[in-house]
mmCIF file of C-alpha atoms and ligand atoms in Angstrom:
data_model
loop_
_atom_site.group_PDB
_atom_site.id
_atom_site.type_symbol
_atom_site.label_atom_id
_atom_site.label_comp_id
_atom_site.label_asym_id
_atom_site.label_seq_id
_atom_site.Cartn_x
_atom_site.Cartn_y
_atom_site.Cartn_z
ATOM 1 C CA MET A 1 -23.211 -65.669 12.690
ATOM 2 C CA ALA A 2 -24.232 -68.735 14.611
ATOM 3 C CA HIS A 3 -27.707 -67.865 15.941
ATOM 4 C CA SER A 4 -30.438 -65.285 15.414
ATOM 5 C CA GLU A 5 -30.694 -62.232 17.674
ATOM 6 C CA PRO A 6 -32.816 -62.801 20.797
ATOM 7 C CA SER A 7 -36.139 -61.004 21.249
ATOM 8 C CA ALA A 8 -36.130 -57.549 22.815
ATOM 9 C CA SER A 9 -38.082 -58.718 25.877
ATOM 10 C CA LYS A 10 -35.710 -59.337 28.756
ATOM 11 C CA ALA A 11 -36.386 -61.613 31.717
ATOM 12 C CA VAL A 12 -35.902 -60.360 35.301
ATOM 13 C CA ASP A 13 -32.350 -61.684 35.138
ATOM 14 C CA GLY A 14 -31.354 -59.090 32.551
ATOM 15 C CA GLY A 15 -31.670 -61.602 29.717
ATOM 16 C CA LEU A 16 -29.282 -64.145 31.239
ATOM 17 C CA SER A 17 -30.996 -67.252 29.900
ATOM 18 C CA GLU A 18 -31.637 -65.665 26.501
ATOM 19 C CA GLU A 19 -28.094 -64.474 25.941
ATOM 20 C CA PHE A 20 -26.072 -67.225 27.624
ATOM 21 C CA ALA A 21 -26.689 -70.933 27.134
ATOM 22 C CA VAL A 22 -27.499 -72.733 30.392
ATOM 23 C CA PRO A 23 -24.692 -75.213 31.228
ATOM 24 C CA THR A 24 -25.931 -78.811 31.182
ATOM 25 C CA HIS A 25 -24.864 -79.430 34.789
ATOM 26 C CA ALA A 26 -26.432 -76.227 36.237
ATOM 27 C CA GLU A 27 -29.505 -78.000 37.643
ATOM 28 C CA ASP A 28 -27.454 -80.820 39.237
ATOM 29 C CA VAL A 29 -25.126 -78.278 40.811
ATOM 30 C CA ARG A 30 -28.102 -76.252 42.083
ATOM 31 C CA LYS A 31 -29.479 -79.346 43.819
ATOM 32 C CA LEU A 32 -26.095 -80.139 45.378
ATOM 33 C CA MET A 33 -25.782 -76.576 46.658
ATOM 34 C CA ALA A 34 -29.363 -76.587 47.967
ATOM 35 C CA GLU A 35 -28.767 -79.828 49.896
ATOM 36 C CA PHE A 36 -25.518 -78.442 51.273
ATOM 37 C CA ALA A 37 -27.224 -75.207 52.387
ATOM 38 C CA GLU A 38 -30.177 -77.002 53.968
ATOM 39 C CA HIS A 39 -27.963 -79.509 55.759
ATOM 40 C CA HIS A 40 -25.731 -76.861 57.292
ATOM 41 C CA GLY A 41 -28.474 -74.289 57.761
ATOM 42 C CA SER A 42 -30.615 -76.732 59.746
ATOM 43 C CA ALA A 43 -27.576 -77.465 61.942
ATOM 44 C CA GLY A 44 -27.542 -73.738 62.765
ATOM 45 C CA ARG A 45 -24.471 -73.055 60.681
ATOM 46 C CA ARG A 46 -24.025 -70.063 58.414
ATOM 47 C CA VAL A 47 -23.142 -70.679 54.788
ATOM 48 C CA VAL A 48 -20.997 -68.420 52.621
ATOM 49 C CA LEU A 49 -20.835 -68.558 48.844
ATOM 50 C CA ILE A 50 -17.395 -67.375 47.763
ATOM 51 C CA THR A 51 -16.727 -66.594 44.119
ATOM 52 C CA SER A 52 -13.086 -66.607 43.108
ATOM 53 C CA GLY A 53 -10.865 -66.285 40.035
ATOM 54 C CA GLY A 54 -11.414 -64.578 36.706
ATOM 55 C CA THR A 55 -14.018 -65.296 34.042
ATOM 56 C CA LYS A 56 -13.113 -66.252 30.505
ATOM 57 C CA VAL A 57 -14.976 -64.713 27.534
ATOM 58 C CA PRO A 58 -14.683 -66.598 24.231
ATOM 59 C CA LEU A 59 -14.201 -64.730 20.940
ATOM 60 C CA GLU A 60 -15.075 -67.736 18.755
ATOM 61 C CA SER A 61 -17.685 -70.512 19.224
ATOM 62 C CA ARG A 62 -15.024 -73.167 18.694
ATOM 63 C CA THR A 63 -12.799 -71.249 21.023
ATOM 64 C CA VAL A 64 -9.144 -70.700 20.292
ATOM 65 C CA ARG A 65 -9.025 -67.163 21.698
ATOM 66 C CA PHE A 66 -10.638 -65.626 24.723
ATOM 67 C CA LEU A 67 -10.440 -62.577 27.015
ATOM 68 C CA ASP A 68 -9.636 -63.225 30.628
ATOM 69 C CA ASN A 69 -10.152 -61.127 33.749
ATOM 70 C CA PHE A 70 -7.175 -61.026 36.043
ATOM 71 C CA SER A 71 -7.441 -62.839 39.381
ATOM 72 C CA SER A 72 -5.134 -65.445 40.865
ATOM 73 C CA GLY A 73 -7.895 -66.690 43.152
ATOM 74 C CA ARG A 74 -5.789 -66.099 46.214
ATOM 75 C CA ARG A 75 -8.287 -63.769 47.898
ATOM 76 C CA GLY A 76 -11.131 -66.252 47.481
ATOM 77 C CA ALA A 77 -9.074 -69.289 48.504
ATOM 78 C CA SER A 78 -7.527 -67.719 51.620
ATOM 79 C CA SER A 79 -10.858 -66.173 52.634
ATOM 80 C CA ALA A 80 -12.451 -69.637 52.394
ATOM 81 C CA GLU A 81 -9.990 -70.876 55.036
ATOM 82 C CA TYR A 82 -10.776 -67.970 57.385
ATOM 83 C CA PHE A 83 -14.529 -68.495 56.963
ATOM 84 C CA LEU A 84 -14.091 -72.198 57.744
ATOM 85 C CA ASP A 85 -12.035 -71.257 60.828
ATOM 86 C CA SER A 86 -14.954 -69.001 61.863
ATOM 87 C CA GLY A 87 -17.461 -71.871 61.686
ATOM 88 C CA TYR A 88 -19.015 -71.207 58.287
ATOM 89 C CA ALA A 89 -19.749 -73.860 55.682
ATOM 90 C CA VAL A 90 -18.326 -72.719 52.337
ATOM 91 C CA ILE A 91 -19.456 -73.089 48.736
ATOM 92 C CA PHE A 92 -16.370 -72.250 46.712
ATOM 93 C CA LEU A 93 -17.404 -71.200 43.192
ATOM 94 C CA HIS A 94 -14.049 -70.828 41.503
ATOM 95 C CA ARG A 95 -12.345 -70.666 38.155
ATOM 96 C CA HIS A 96 -10.941 -74.029 37.131
ATOM 97 C CA ARG A 97 -7.262 -74.235 38.185
ATOM 98 C CA SER A 98 -7.241 -70.971 40.131
ATOM 99 C CA LEU A 99 -5.924 -71.075 43.701
ATOM 100 C CA TYR A 100 -7.723 -73.472 46.036
ATOM 101 C CA PRO A 101 -8.036 -73.431 49.852
ATOM 102 C CA TYR A 102 -5.082 -75.108 51.613
ATOM 103 C CA THR A 103 -3.325 -76.289 48.425
ATOM 104 C CA ARG A 104 -2.784 -72.592 47.593
ATOM 105 C CA LEU A 105 -0.110 -72.597 50.315
ATOM 106 C CA TYR A 106 1.998 -74.854 48.097
ATOM 107 C CA ALA A 107 1.051 -73.384 44.744
ATOM 108 C CA GLY A 108 4.615 -72.580 43.677
ATOM 109 C CA VAL A 109 5.980 -75.980 44.676
ATOM 110 C CA ASN A 110 6.681 -78.911 42.413
ATOM 111 C CA LEU A 111 5.249 -81.778 44.431
ATOM 112 C CA LEU A 112 7.720 -84.295 43.010
ATOM 113 C CA ASP A 113 10.642 -82.151 44.249
ATOM 114 C CA SER A 114 9.282 -82.214 47.801
ATOM 115 C CA LEU A 115 8.927 -85.982 48.148
ATOM 116 C CA GLN A 116 11.743 -88.421 48.855
ATOM 117 C CA SER A 117 11.714 -92.104 48.118
ATOM 118 C CA GLU A 118 15.293 -92.868 49.236
ATOM 119 C CA SER A 119 15.466 -95.654 51.780
ATOM 120 C CA VAL A 120 11.755 -96.267 51.254
ATOM 121 C CA LYS A 121 10.666 -99.371 49.406
ATOM 122 C CA GLU A 122 8.678 -98.552 46.284
ATOM 123 C CA ASP A 123 5.786 -100.773 47.289
ATOM 124 C CA ALA A 124 5.846 -99.903 50.991
ATOM 125 C CA GLY A 125 3.139 -97.254 50.531
ATOM 126 C CA GLN A 126 5.235 -94.692 52.374
ATOM 127 C CA ILE A 127 7.078 -91.660 51.150
ATOM 128 C CA LEU A 128 9.028 -88.997 53.018
ATOM 129 C CA VAL A 129 8.025 -85.357 52.708
ATOM 130 C CA ASP A 130 10.690 -82.663 52.665
ATOM 131 C CA GLN A 131 9.476 -80.261 55.391
ATOM 132 C CA ASN A 132 11.542 -77.430 53.903
ATOM 133 C CA ALA A 133 9.761 -77.715 50.580
ATOM 134 C CA LEU A 134 6.299 -78.091 52.148
ATOM 135 C CA PRO A 135 6.448 -76.097 55.416
ATOM 136 C CA ASN A 136 3.773 -76.858 58.039
ATOM 137 C CA ILE A 137 2.423 -79.629 55.831
ATOM 138 C CA ALA A 138 1.204 -81.821 58.714
ATOM 139 C CA LYS A 139 -0.713 -78.915 60.260
ATOM 140 C CA VAL A 140 -2.235 -77.825 56.957
ATOM 141 C CA LEU A 141 -3.138 -81.411 56.037
ATOM 142 C CA LYS A 142 -4.938 -81.865 59.365
ATOM 143 C CA ARG A 143 -6.978 -78.688 58.841
ATOM 144 C CA TYR A 144 -7.835 -79.726 55.297
ATOM 145 C CA GLN A 145 -8.833 -83.248 56.288
ATOM 146 C CA ALA A 146 -10.998 -82.016 59.182
ATOM 147 C CA VAL A 147 -12.880 -79.681 56.825
ATOM 148 C CA LYS A 148 -13.297 -82.484 54.292
ATOM 149 C CA ALA A 149 -14.460 -85.046 56.840
ATOM 150 C CA ALA A 150 -17.065 -82.618 58.188
ATOM 151 C CA GLY A 151 -18.281 -81.866 54.647
ATOM 152 C CA LEU A 152 -17.834 -78.137 55.212
ATOM 153 C CA LEU A 153 -16.409 -77.208 51.796
ATOM 154 C CA LEU A 154 -18.313 -77.629 48.539
ATOM 155 C CA PRO A 155 -16.164 -76.788 45.503
ATOM 156 C CA VAL A 156 -17.852 -75.798 42.227
ATOM 157 C CA GLU A 157 -15.872 -74.859 39.124
ATOM 158 C CA PHE A 158 -16.477 -72.421 36.290
ATOM 159 C CA ASN A 159 -14.474 -71.492 33.236
ATOM 160 C CA THR A 160 -16.464 -69.099 31.099
ATOM 161 C CA LEU A 161 -18.459 -66.005 32.012
ATOM 162 C CA SER A 162 -21.605 -67.840 30.943
ATOM 163 C CA GLU A 163 -20.940 -70.732 33.357
ATOM 164 C CA TYR A 164 -20.139 -68.273 36.139
ATOM 165 C CA LEU A 165 -23.382 -66.319 35.673
ATOM 166 C CA HIS A 166 -25.630 -69.384 35.569
ATOM 167 C CA LEU A 167 -23.911 -71.052 38.518
ATOM 168 C CA LEU A 168 -24.123 -67.835 40.549
ATOM 169 C CA LYS A 169 -27.853 -67.714 39.859
ATOM 170 C CA ALA A 170 -28.181 -71.395 40.818
ATOM 171 C CA ALA A 171 -26.236 -70.729 44.039
ATOM 172 C CA ALA A 172 -28.411 -67.770 44.928
ATOM 173 C CA GLN A 173 -31.561 -69.831 44.467
ATOM 174 C CA ALA A 174 -30.041 -72.706 46.434
ATOM 175 C CA LEU A 175 -29.151 -70.429 49.355
ATOM 176 C CA SER A 176 -32.486 -68.605 49.495
ATOM 177 C CA SER A 177 -33.926 -71.311 51.806
ATOM 178 C CA ILE A 178 -31.566 -70.357 54.658
ATOM 179 C CA GLY A 179 -32.425 -66.644 54.533
ATOM 180 C CA SER A 180 -30.115 -64.343 56.473
ATOM 181 C CA LYS A 181 -27.738 -67.194 57.409
ATOM 182 C CA ALA A 182 -26.400 -66.980 53.860
ATOM 183 C CA MET A 183 -23.552 -64.693 52.899
ATOM 184 C CA PHE A 184 -22.407 -63.929 49.346
ATOM 185 C CA TYR A 185 -18.737 -62.951 49.077
ATOM 186 C CA LEU A 186 -18.296 -62.042 45.428
ATOM 187 C CA ALA A 187 -14.522 -61.814 44.980
ATOM 188 C CA ALA A 188 -14.354 -63.239 41.451
ATOM 189 C CA ALA A 189 -13.119 -60.880 38.737
ATOM 190 C CA VAL A 190 -16.034 -60.800 36.339
ATOM 191 C CA SER A 191 -15.938 -59.466 32.803
ATOM 192 C CA ASP A 192 -18.071 -56.419 32.038
ATOM 193 C CA PHE A 193 -18.075 -57.274 28.323
ATOM 194 C CA TYR A 194 -18.903 -60.248 26.125
ATOM 195 C CA ILE A 195 -19.702 -61.218 22.561
ATOM 196 C CA PRO A 196 -23.217 -62.649 22.238
ATOM 197 C CA ALA A 197 -23.544 -66.085 20.623
ATOM 198 C CA TYR A 198 -25.410 -64.654 17.615
ATOM 199 C CA GLU A 199 -22.481 -62.332 16.830
ATOM 200 C CA MET A 200 -19.698 -64.806 17.443
ATOM 201 C CA PRO A 201 -17.882 -66.394 14.503
ATOM 202 C CA GLU A 202 -17.990 -70.167 14.628
ATOM 203 C CA HIS A 203 -14.429 -70.798 13.507
ATOM 204 C CA LYS A 204 -11.060 -69.385 14.432
ATOM 205 C CA ILE A 205 -10.713 -65.721 13.389
ATOM 206 C CA GLN A 206 -8.274 -65.470 10.474
ATOM 207 C CA SER A 207 -5.354 -63.029 10.654
ATOM 208 C CA SER A 208 -5.328 -63.015 6.842
ATOM 209 C CA ASN A 209 -8.477 -60.826 7.096
ATOM 210 C CA GLY A 210 -6.353 -58.010 8.577
ATOM 211 C CA PRO A 211 -6.409 -56.270 11.985
ATOM 212 C CA LEU A 212 -9.150 -57.428 14.332
ATOM 213 C CA GLN A 213 -11.919 -55.126 15.478
ATOM 214 C CA ILE A 214 -14.296 -56.442 18.077
ATOM 215 C CA SER A 215 -17.419 -54.947 19.497
ATOM 216 C CA MET A 216 -18.590 -56.308 22.821
ATOM 217 C CA LYS A 217 -21.875 -56.017 24.691
ATOM 218 C CA MET A 218 -22.331 -55.125 28.340
ATOM 219 C CA VAL A 219 -22.749 -58.092 30.656
ATOM 220 C CA PRO A 220 -26.067 -58.029 32.568
ATOM 221 C CA LYS A 221 -25.474 -57.053 36.197
ATOM 222 C CA MET A 222 -26.402 -60.108 38.243
ATOM 223 C CA LEU A 223 -26.119 -58.301 41.548
ATOM 224 C CA SER A 224 -29.435 -56.606 40.923
ATOM 225 C CA PRO A 225 -31.655 -59.758 40.576
ATOM 226 C CA LEU A 226 -29.537 -61.545 43.202
ATOM 227 C CA VAL A 227 -30.292 -58.913 45.843
ATOM 228 C CA LYS A 228 -33.870 -58.224 44.770
ATOM 229 C CA ASP A 229 -35.232 -61.581 43.646
ATOM 230 C CA TRP A 230 -33.029 -64.623 44.150
ATOM 231 C CA ALA A 231 -31.744 -64.261 47.719
ATOM 232 C CA PRO A 232 -33.390 -61.127 49.155
ATOM 233 C CA LYS A 233 -32.665 -62.008 52.795
ATOM 234 C CA ALA A 234 -28.979 -62.825 52.365
ATOM 235 C CA PHE A 235 -25.981 -60.746 53.453
ATOM 236 C CA VAL A 236 -24.299 -59.696 50.207
ATOM 237 C CA ILE A 237 -20.748 -58.399 49.742
ATOM 238 C CA SER A 238 -19.307 -57.392 46.387
ATOM 239 C CA PHE A 239 -15.730 -56.428 45.567
ATOM 240 C CA LYS A 240 -14.715 -53.389 43.565
ATOM 241 C CA LEU A 241 -11.413 -53.452 41.738
ATOM 242 C CA GLU A 242 -9.791 -50.388 40.208
ATOM 243 C CA THR A 243 -6.305 -49.500 39.029
ATOM 244 C CA ASP A 244 -6.815 -45.751 39.600
ATOM 245 C CA PRO A 245 -7.059 -45.126 43.368
ATOM 246 C CA SER A 246 -8.674 -41.712 42.874
ATOM 247 C CA ILE A 247 -11.956 -43.188 41.612
ATOM 248 C CA LEU A 248 -12.148 -46.253 43.867
ATOM 249 C CA LEU A 249 -14.362 -45.035 46.702
ATOM 250 C CA GLU A 250 -16.749 -43.164 44.470
ATOM 251 C CA ARG A 251 -17.231 -46.363 42.397
ATOM 252 C CA ALA A 252 -17.723 -48.462 45.508
ATOM 253 C CA ARG A 253 -20.362 -46.043 46.830
ATOM 254 C CA ARG A 254 -22.101 -45.992 43.488
ATOM 255 C CA ALA A 255 -22.282 -49.820 43.448
ATOM 256 C CA LEU A 256 -23.851 -49.795 46.936
ATOM 257 C CA GLU A 257 -26.438 -47.232 45.887
ATOM 258 C CA THR A 258 -27.257 -49.086 42.674
ATOM 259 C CA TYR A 259 -27.623 -52.574 44.098
ATOM 260 C CA ASN A 260 -28.615 -51.819 47.655
ATOM 261 C CA HIS A 261 -26.593 -54.666 49.142
ATOM 262 C CA GLN A 262 -24.725 -54.692 52.463
ATOM 263 C CA ALA A 263 -21.076 -53.864 51.693
ATOM 264 C CA VAL A 264 -18.435 -53.332 49.034
ATOM 265 C CA VAL A 265 -14.815 -54.282 49.633
ATOM 266 C CA ALA A 266 -12.854 -51.770 47.574
ATOM 267 C CA ASN A 267 -9.300 -52.481 46.442
ATOM 268 C CA VAL A 268 -6.649 -51.276 44.007
ATOM 269 C CA LEU A 269 -4.854 -53.914 41.952
ATOM 270 C CA ASP A 270 -1.282 -53.054 43.069
ATOM 271 C CA THR A 271 -2.008 -52.680 46.772
ATOM 272 C CA ARG A 272 -4.747 -55.316 47.218
ATOM 273 C CA ARG A 273 -2.651 -57.548 49.475
ATOM 274 C CA GLY A 274 -2.147 -54.907 52.145
ATOM 275 C CA TYR A 275 -4.987 -52.401 51.890
ATOM 276 C CA VAL A 276 -8.744 -52.545 51.340
ATOM 277 C CA VAL A 277 -11.677 -50.363 52.349
ATOM 278 C CA VAL A 278 -14.917 -51.937 53.541
ATOM 279 C CA VAL A 279 -17.669 -49.553 52.472
ATOM 280 C CA THR A 280 -21.223 -49.772 53.821
ATOM 281 C CA LYS A 281 -24.085 -47.258 53.611
ATOM 282 C CA ASP A 282 -23.020 -45.514 56.819
ATOM 283 C CA THR A 283 -19.397 -46.517 57.303
ATOM 284 C CA GLN A 284 -16.063 -46.658 55.571
ATOM 285 C CA GLN A 285 -13.427 -48.779 57.249
ATOM 286 C CA GLU A 286 -9.827 -49.049 56.099
ATOM 287 C CA LEU A 287 -8.105 -52.380 56.707
ATOM 288 C CA VAL A 288 -4.332 -52.021 56.462
ATOM 289 C CA LEU A 289 -1.437 -54.362 57.123
ATOM 290 C CA THR A 290 1.720 -52.806 58.594
ATOM 291 C CA ASP A 291 5.130 -53.721 57.127
ATOM 292 C CA GLU A 292 5.734 -55.814 60.220
ATOM 293 C CA GLU A 293 2.529 -57.762 59.704
ATOM 294 C CA VAL A 294 3.425 -58.362 56.069
ATOM 295 C CA GLN A 295 6.812 -59.704 57.260
ATOM 296 C CA GLU A 296 5.024 -62.031 59.656
ATOM 297 C CA GLU A 297 2.868 -63.247 56.780
ATOM 298 C CA VAL A 298 -0.374 -61.935 58.256
ATOM 299 C CA GLU A 299 -2.998 -62.008 55.499
ATOM 300 C CA ILE A 300 -5.435 -59.182 54.911
ATOM 301 C CA GLU A 301 -8.189 -61.745 54.235
ATOM 302 C CA ASP A 302 -8.040 -62.598 57.952
ATOM 303 C CA ARG A 303 -9.054 -58.964 58.684
ATOM 304 C CA ILE A 304 -11.646 -58.798 55.915
ATOM 305 C CA VAL A 305 -13.322 -62.006 57.071
ATOM 306 C CA SER A 306 -13.377 -60.956 60.789
ATOM 307 C CA ASN A 307 -14.860 -57.635 59.803
ATOM 308 C CA LEU A 308 -17.569 -59.217 57.655
ATOM 309 C CA THR A 309 -18.472 -62.104 59.960
ATOM 310 C CA ALA A 310 -19.070 -59.549 62.751
ATOM 311 C CA ALA A 311 -21.202 -57.444 60.409
ATOM 312 C CA HIS A 312 -23.087 -60.581 59.359
ATOM 313 C CA SER A 313 -23.888 -61.376 63.034
ATOM 314 C CA GLN A 314 -25.264 -57.891 63.470
ATOM 315 C CA PHE A 315 -27.264 -58.177 60.238
ATOM 316 C CA MET A 316 -28.791 -61.497 61.369
ATOM 317 C CA SER A 317 -29.761 -60.068 64.747
ATOM 318 C CA GLN A 318 -31.647 -57.224 63.055
ATOM 319 C CA VAL A 319 -33.880 -59.313 60.801
HETATM 320 C C1 9Z3 B 1 -11.560 -58.226 43.508
HETATM 321 O O1 9Z3 B 1 -11.504 -57.021 43.549
HETATM 322 C C2 9Z3 B 1 -10.532 -59.127 44.189
HETATM 323 O O2 9Z3 B 1 -10.148 -58.543 45.406
HETATM 324 C C3 9Z3 B 1 -9.273 -59.416 43.326
HETATM 325 C C4 9Z3 B 1 -8.392 -60.399 44.124
HETATM 326 C C5 9Z3 B 1 -9.686 -60.043 41.996
HETATM 327 C C6 9Z3 B 1 -8.501 -58.140 43.061
HETATM 328 P P1 9Z3 B 1 -6.567 -62.201 43.582
HETATM 329 O O3 9Z3 B 1 -7.599 -63.193 43.102
HETATM 330 O O4 9Z3 B 1 -7.210 -60.725 43.462
HETATM 331 O O5 9Z3 B 1 -6.219 -62.428 45.048
HETATM 332 O O6 9Z3 B 1 -5.347 -62.189 42.693
HETATM 333 N N1 9Z3 B 1 -12.574 -58.851 42.845
HETATM 334 C C7 9Z3 B 1 -13.678 -58.177 42.179
HETATM 335 C C8 9Z3 B 1 -13.331 -57.763 40.821
HETATM 336 C C9 9Z3 B 1 -14.508 -57.347 39.972
HETATM 337 O O7 9Z3 B 1 -14.580 -57.797 38.868
HETATM 338 N N2 9Z3 B 1 -15.407 -56.500 40.442
HETATM 339 C C10 9Z3 B 1 -16.413 -55.884 39.598
HETATM 340 C C11 9Z3 B 1 -15.965 -54.464 39.347
HETATM 341 O O8 9Z3 B 1 -14.985 -54.000 39.946
HETATM 342 C C12 9Z3 B 1 -17.735 -55.784 40.277
HETATM 343 S S1 9Z3 B 1 -18.371 -57.227 40.947
HETATM 344 O O9 9Z3 B 1 -16.630 -53.776 38.549
#
């Protein structure tokens, strides 16, 4: 046992700072995000915080083993591109090495296989790109460079659940200054369970001690303080992932009732690329891609983002 058990009194954040050590860079990142939000907000731009990728939960303090939540990061990364296309500035809070906007389009490609140096002098500073290996590269590069030059994308990385939770809190505080211009698009796959520091063994768990039994605590639900205290004017969207379709909508509705935010995007693991339901208090909208659209490489994130940006406009006009 590494630390003593924290006191029973819990802060408004469900005990976040008591149970999870604050990352050393959290305050610097908060300032960066606040400057980004103020800069874009004062230019009349909306800002979306996208969370993307899965959280990692360590089983040992000097971590050899950990539990991971599944998410490739594709939904977050592709949505970031559609939000940028719609004029939003984007804070991209993502799991280290999960898919990233624009580069995600070449995720399966070995870069060295798509470059040619034949007939090019080594020191000439020029290299040929194989257009078959990197299709549309010039177009994608232009979009990426335009976004970068305009400072419209702020990437922030997390690895562990603890980093994710603290950086989400920092982001929410940073975005509170722009009120209803802020959107939270919480697509990251976040663990429901963790082992508190005071129950975690310091060293690698030994298999010589026999089969492993672990008991995990419930992760505090950050959506509650986010909606109530940290960014009460923002437009907040959470995602609900299930593997059993029969319970999906009931769970999505329950999340809306519990946290009182604006919408839940409900999806089932196997069908998430072609079917989601956007659930709000009064509506339930299915977004579906036809086989033809899948063939044409239409992405469902395009539909999700159009749906939510329109709802965000309506939300802003009502406050
Ligand atoms: C999602 O449901 C995302 O749509 C996916 C995207 C993780 C399925 P990929 O990254 O997949 O494109 O491979 N994210 C939310 C998952 C989650 O942990 N939700 C919590 C829950 O369902 C509530 S916030 O309880």
